Amino acid sequence: MKNSQRSLSELPKMSVASKVERAVLEEEFNWLLKKEVHAVLKQMEGVLKEASRRFSMPCPGLESQLKHENFILGSSTMDQVKGVLTLQGDALTQADINLKLAKSSQVLHFQFRDDKQWKLQQIQDAWNHVSQAIQMLNSRDETYNFKTGAEVIKLVDAVMLQLTRARGRLTTPASMTLTELGTSGLMQMFTPPMPGDIMVNFYINLSKLCLTVYQLHVLPPNTNKNFKPAGSSVLHNPGVMFDYKNNRFEVSQVHKVECVVPWLNDTLLFFTICLQLCQQLKDKVNYHNFKK
């Protein structure tokens, strides 16, 4: 009975303590919304602006240097394909390729026509996603008053989505059939014209600029019974069959060479840093929401 009375007598003290704790948590959360959130968002914006500058593409309010960068393609295990690619922003402005044919030891030389350049859509798309993320952060500058934690989470989730898409464009090249590659316009970029039994493809994979060369041979008409056209892929293997220009082809050899593009590596690092900042801010907001 005495224990029960003591418990009842302590209720007002516990209630007061609970109110004080709640008031402290409320004050901490208000400070988080008014000060710390904006500090982190500003930090994120700075990181993304650095990432955007690496793309060397025109962006309002940012100083971008449109420079030509030459990259030497090669492989330590093969010398059938060698080349030099010139990259400016999201475009290959020149490609100089030497292809050594295995059977004849003949070396074929191709380069872009002077009036042609090839847009690397992966770079353009990644930059667009970064720009959208920056715009989202700009729309919530220091003068904006966040009213709830849910509002902060909504903004951070939207920024993370854009960054995840940007990273995905650089880490996941588009899949296509060889028929689609043949009709993409890339084969018409070269002088002298690319022979009908050779196809090439350029793409970004992580921080690398890649060139794939396919050597083909025409299948005779009597192979219709065993003809199995291949589906979409980033890299097609020897033996793959496909239709193109009223003929049926099979891939006889595949050569892949690549080079590291340092600024792409920097960009991917900036994406990782910003995504970590996003997650840390989400965790902090969710923690205070839970405590409330």
XYZ file of C-alpha atoms in Angstrom:
292
model
C 0.000 0.000 0.000
C 2.878 2.360 0.888
C 4.592 1.578 -2.416
C 1.385 2.421 -4.255
C 1.085 5.738 -2.441
C 4.728 6.584 -3.223
C 4.175 5.826 -6.899
C 1.166 8.104 -7.010
C 3.081 10.880 -5.316
C 5.839 10.662 -7.906
C 3.470 11.104 -10.868
C 3.531 14.930 -10.845
C 7.356 14.868 -10.794
C 7.451 12.404 -13.699
C 4.943 14.492 -15.611
C 7.033 17.615 -15.140
C 10.178 15.778 -16.217
C 8.384 14.456 -19.284
C 7.225 17.958 -20.219
C 10.728 19.333 -19.834
C 12.160 16.547 -21.967
C 9.515 17.106 -24.627
C 10.217 20.842 -24.619
C 13.949 20.190 -25.059
C 13.298 17.773 -27.921
C 10.949 20.285 -29.526
C 13.590 22.989 -29.282
C 16.251 20.673 -30.747
C 13.967 19.725 -33.616
C 13.123 23.353 -34.397
C 16.836 24.157 -34.465
C 17.355 21.187 -36.797
C 14.682 22.437 -39.209
C 15.790 26.083 -39.133
C 19.577 25.750 -39.036
C 21.113 22.321 -39.486
C 18.948 21.218 -42.422
C 19.893 24.332 -44.394
C 23.574 23.872 -43.540
C 23.532 20.312 -44.872
C 21.534 21.285 -47.973
C 24.069 24.015 -48.718
C 26.888 21.494 -48.345
C 25.102 19.115 -50.715
C 24.607 21.898 -53.247
C 28.322 22.701 -53.126
C 29.239 19.068 -53.779
C 26.815 18.837 -56.708
C 28.088 22.064 -58.252
C 31.576 20.589 -58.174
C 30.193 17.474 -59.873
C 28.431 19.607 -62.488
C 31.633 21.515 -63.266
C 33.399 18.244 -64.044
C 31.050 17.680 -66.970
C 32.455 20.799 -68.708
C 29.030 21.674 -70.055
C 27.321 25.084 -70.087
C 25.275 25.677 -66.938
C 23.754 29.006 -65.821
C 25.616 30.448 -62.861
C 28.547 28.052 -63.143
C 31.906 28.544 -64.825
C 32.436 25.651 -67.224
C 35.507 25.225 -69.356
C 34.658 23.496 -72.631
C 37.938 21.737 -73.267
C 38.976 18.987 -75.647
C 40.451 15.920 -73.954
C 42.315 13.202 -75.841
C 42.194 9.628 -74.588
C 44.312 6.760 -75.862
C 42.476 3.467 -76.228
C 44.323 0.232 -75.736
C 44.507 -3.146 -74.087
C 47.368 -4.959 -72.392
C 46.186 -8.298 -73.796
C 45.558 -7.427 -77.466
C 46.724 -5.042 -80.165
C 44.034 -5.592 -82.816
C 42.387 -2.263 -81.993
C 44.077 0.999 -81.099
C 42.797 4.517 -81.193
C 42.553 8.033 -79.877
C 39.220 9.595 -78.861
C 38.634 13.308 -78.349
C 35.963 14.131 -75.779
C 34.400 17.567 -75.278
C 31.662 17.641 -72.659
C 29.113 15.050 -73.744
C 30.372 14.689 -77.325
C 33.076 12.710 -79.075
C 34.417 15.299 -81.490
C 37.001 12.995 -83.067
C 37.776 9.278 -83.176
C 40.889 7.885 -84.799
C 40.779 4.076 -84.939
C 43.207 1.456 -86.252
C 41.901 -2.085 -86.696
C 44.310 -4.939 -87.440
C 42.625 -7.813 -89.282
C 43.758 -11.163 -87.895
C 43.715 -13.170 -91.146
C 45.520 -10.761 -93.474
C 47.403 -8.616 -90.928
C 45.990 -5.650 -92.843
C 45.481 -2.498 -90.762
C 42.326 -0.483 -91.431
C 42.233 3.157 -90.407
C 39.055 5.152 -89.747
C 38.340 8.552 -88.297
C 35.332 10.820 -87.814
C 34.442 13.070 -90.689
C 35.243 16.718 -89.973
C 31.559 17.650 -89.991
C 30.539 14.917 -87.532
C 30.578 14.379 -83.787
C 28.896 11.705 -81.674
C 26.765 12.609 -78.680
C 27.249 10.393 -75.622
C 23.722 10.428 -74.275
C 24.790 8.856 -70.976
C 26.834 11.948 -70.077
C 24.069 14.326 -71.157
C 21.454 12.438 -69.122
C 23.657 12.239 -66.012
C 24.347 15.981 -66.180
C 20.622 16.708 -66.598
C 19.837 14.745 -63.426
C 22.560 16.616 -61.493
C 21.163 19.937 -62.728
C 17.668 18.977 -61.579
C 19.007 18.067 -58.132
C 20.768 21.453 -57.883
C 17.551 23.244 -58.870
C 15.643 21.380 -56.152
C 18.169 22.484 -53.534
C 18.102 26.071 -54.846
C 14.341 26.161 -54.359
C 14.826 25.648 -50.610
C 17.498 28.190 -49.696
C 18.195 29.686 -46.234
C 15.093 31.886 -46.399
C 12.771 28.892 -46.706
C 11.083 27.747 -43.499
C 10.671 23.987 -43.211
C 7.578 23.283 -41.106
C 7.813 19.502 -40.705
C 10.344 16.712 -40.864
C 8.246 15.059 -43.582
C 8.836 18.084 -45.799
C 12.599 17.695 -45.408
C 12.424 13.959 -46.127
C 10.381 14.616 -49.278
C 13.021 17.022 -50.630
C 15.940 14.752 -49.743
C 14.236 11.727 -51.334
C 13.700 13.717 -54.543
C 17.375 14.747 -54.627
C 18.501 11.160 -53.950
C 16.324 9.921 -56.813
C 18.005 12.312 -59.255
C 21.477 11.329 -58.031
C 20.678 7.623 -58.230
C 19.484 8.103 -61.806
C 22.575 10.155 -62.675
C 24.875 7.464 -61.298
C 22.849 4.770 -63.027
C 23.309 6.403 -66.425
C 27.100 6.291 -66.007
C 27.274 2.804 -64.511
C 24.724 1.080 -66.749
C 25.232 1.496 -70.522
C 22.162 1.148 -72.705
C 21.434 -2.287 -74.132
C 20.729 -2.488 -77.841
C 20.538 -5.051 -80.617
C 23.187 -5.055 -83.329
C 20.453 -4.130 -85.798
C 19.727 -1.023 -83.710
C 23.443 -0.257 -83.531
C 23.716 -0.531 -87.315
C 20.882 1.930 -87.860
C 21.988 4.379 -85.124
C 23.943 6.578 -87.539
C 27.293 5.813 -85.905
C 28.515 3.797 -88.898
C 28.031 6.851 -91.138
C 30.379 8.986 -89.023
C 33.636 7.720 -90.497
C 35.973 8.401 -93.364
C 36.764 6.292 -95.221
C 33.308 4.714 -94.883
C 33.114 1.792 -92.474
C 33.029 -1.570 -94.343
C 29.768 -3.485 -94.190
C 31.341 -6.278 -92.150
C 32.464 -4.025 -89.263
C 30.441 -2.274 -86.558
C 31.612 -0.119 -83.672
C 30.014 1.202 -80.509
C 31.038 3.821 -77.936
C 29.704 3.991 -74.385
C 30.508 4.947 -70.794
C 30.950 2.282 -68.106
C 31.638 3.758 -64.656
C 34.675 6.012 -65.170
C 35.730 4.406 -68.465
C 35.153 5.387 -72.071
C 34.760 2.167 -74.065
C 35.007 1.227 -77.725
C 33.735 -2.117 -78.993
C 34.507 -3.319 -82.513
C 32.492 -6.161 -84.063
C 33.820 -8.101 -87.054
C 30.991 -9.794 -88.960
C 30.406 -12.253 -91.736
C 27.331 -12.684 -93.908
C 25.385 -15.888 -93.399
C 24.436 -17.798 -96.580
C 20.711 -18.059 -97.367
C 20.582 -21.765 -96.454
C 21.217 -20.965 -92.755
C 17.615 -19.832 -92.250
C 16.781 -22.975 -90.308
C 19.389 -22.306 -87.584
C 19.073 -18.526 -87.564
C 18.349 -17.159 -84.075
C 18.482 -13.351 -83.859
C 19.952 -12.070 -80.602
C 18.265 -9.628 -78.276
C 19.559 -6.441 -76.701
C 22.866 -6.347 -74.859
C 25.646 -3.940 -73.908
C 28.291 -6.313 -75.295
C 27.536 -9.015 -77.870
C 29.633 -12.185 -78.041
C 31.015 -14.039 -81.071
C 28.353 -16.264 -82.632
C 25.538 -13.734 -82.173
C 23.248 -13.484 -85.237
C 21.140 -10.566 -86.454
C 19.323 -9.058 -89.468
C 20.667 -5.908 -91.077
C 20.076 -4.347 -94.506
C 18.345 -7.418 -95.969
C 21.205 -9.694 -94.886
C 21.784 -12.018 -92.000
C 25.035 -11.623 -90.117
C 26.984 -13.475 -87.466
C 29.587 -11.909 -85.191
C 32.956 -13.547 -85.815
C 35.197 -11.463 -83.532
C 34.722 -8.874 -80.770
C 37.376 -6.409 -79.653
C 36.903 -4.099 -76.674
C 39.295 -1.338 -75.628
C 38.818 1.364 -73.039
C 40.420 4.257 -71.210
C 39.857 5.924 -67.845
C 38.284 9.388 -67.838
C 39.482 10.921 -64.530
C 36.690 13.487 -64.219
C 34.055 10.757 -64.489
C 35.705 9.063 -61.522
C 35.552 12.373 -59.604
C 31.895 12.784 -60.526
C 30.931 9.330 -59.250
C 32.758 10.104 -55.993
C 30.796 13.342 -55.594
C 27.558 11.411 -56.153
C 28.517 8.991 -53.368
C 29.404 11.826 -50.961
C 26.125 13.630 -51.631
C 24.052 10.458 -51.261
C 25.745 9.831 -47.902
C 24.894 13.377 -46.761
C 21.290 12.805 -47.847
C 21.021 9.566 -45.888
C 22.611 11.073 -42.771
C 20.168 13.981 -42.844
C 17.222 11.615 -43.315
C 18.390 9.508 -40.373
C 18.686 12.570 -38.136
C 15.234 13.872 -39.061
C 13.657 10.445 -38.608
C 15.367 10.076 -35.209
C 13.869 13.338 -33.939
C 10.471 12.433 -35.386
C 10.628 9.149 -33.473
C 11.652 10.897 -30.243
C 8.759 13.321 -30.575
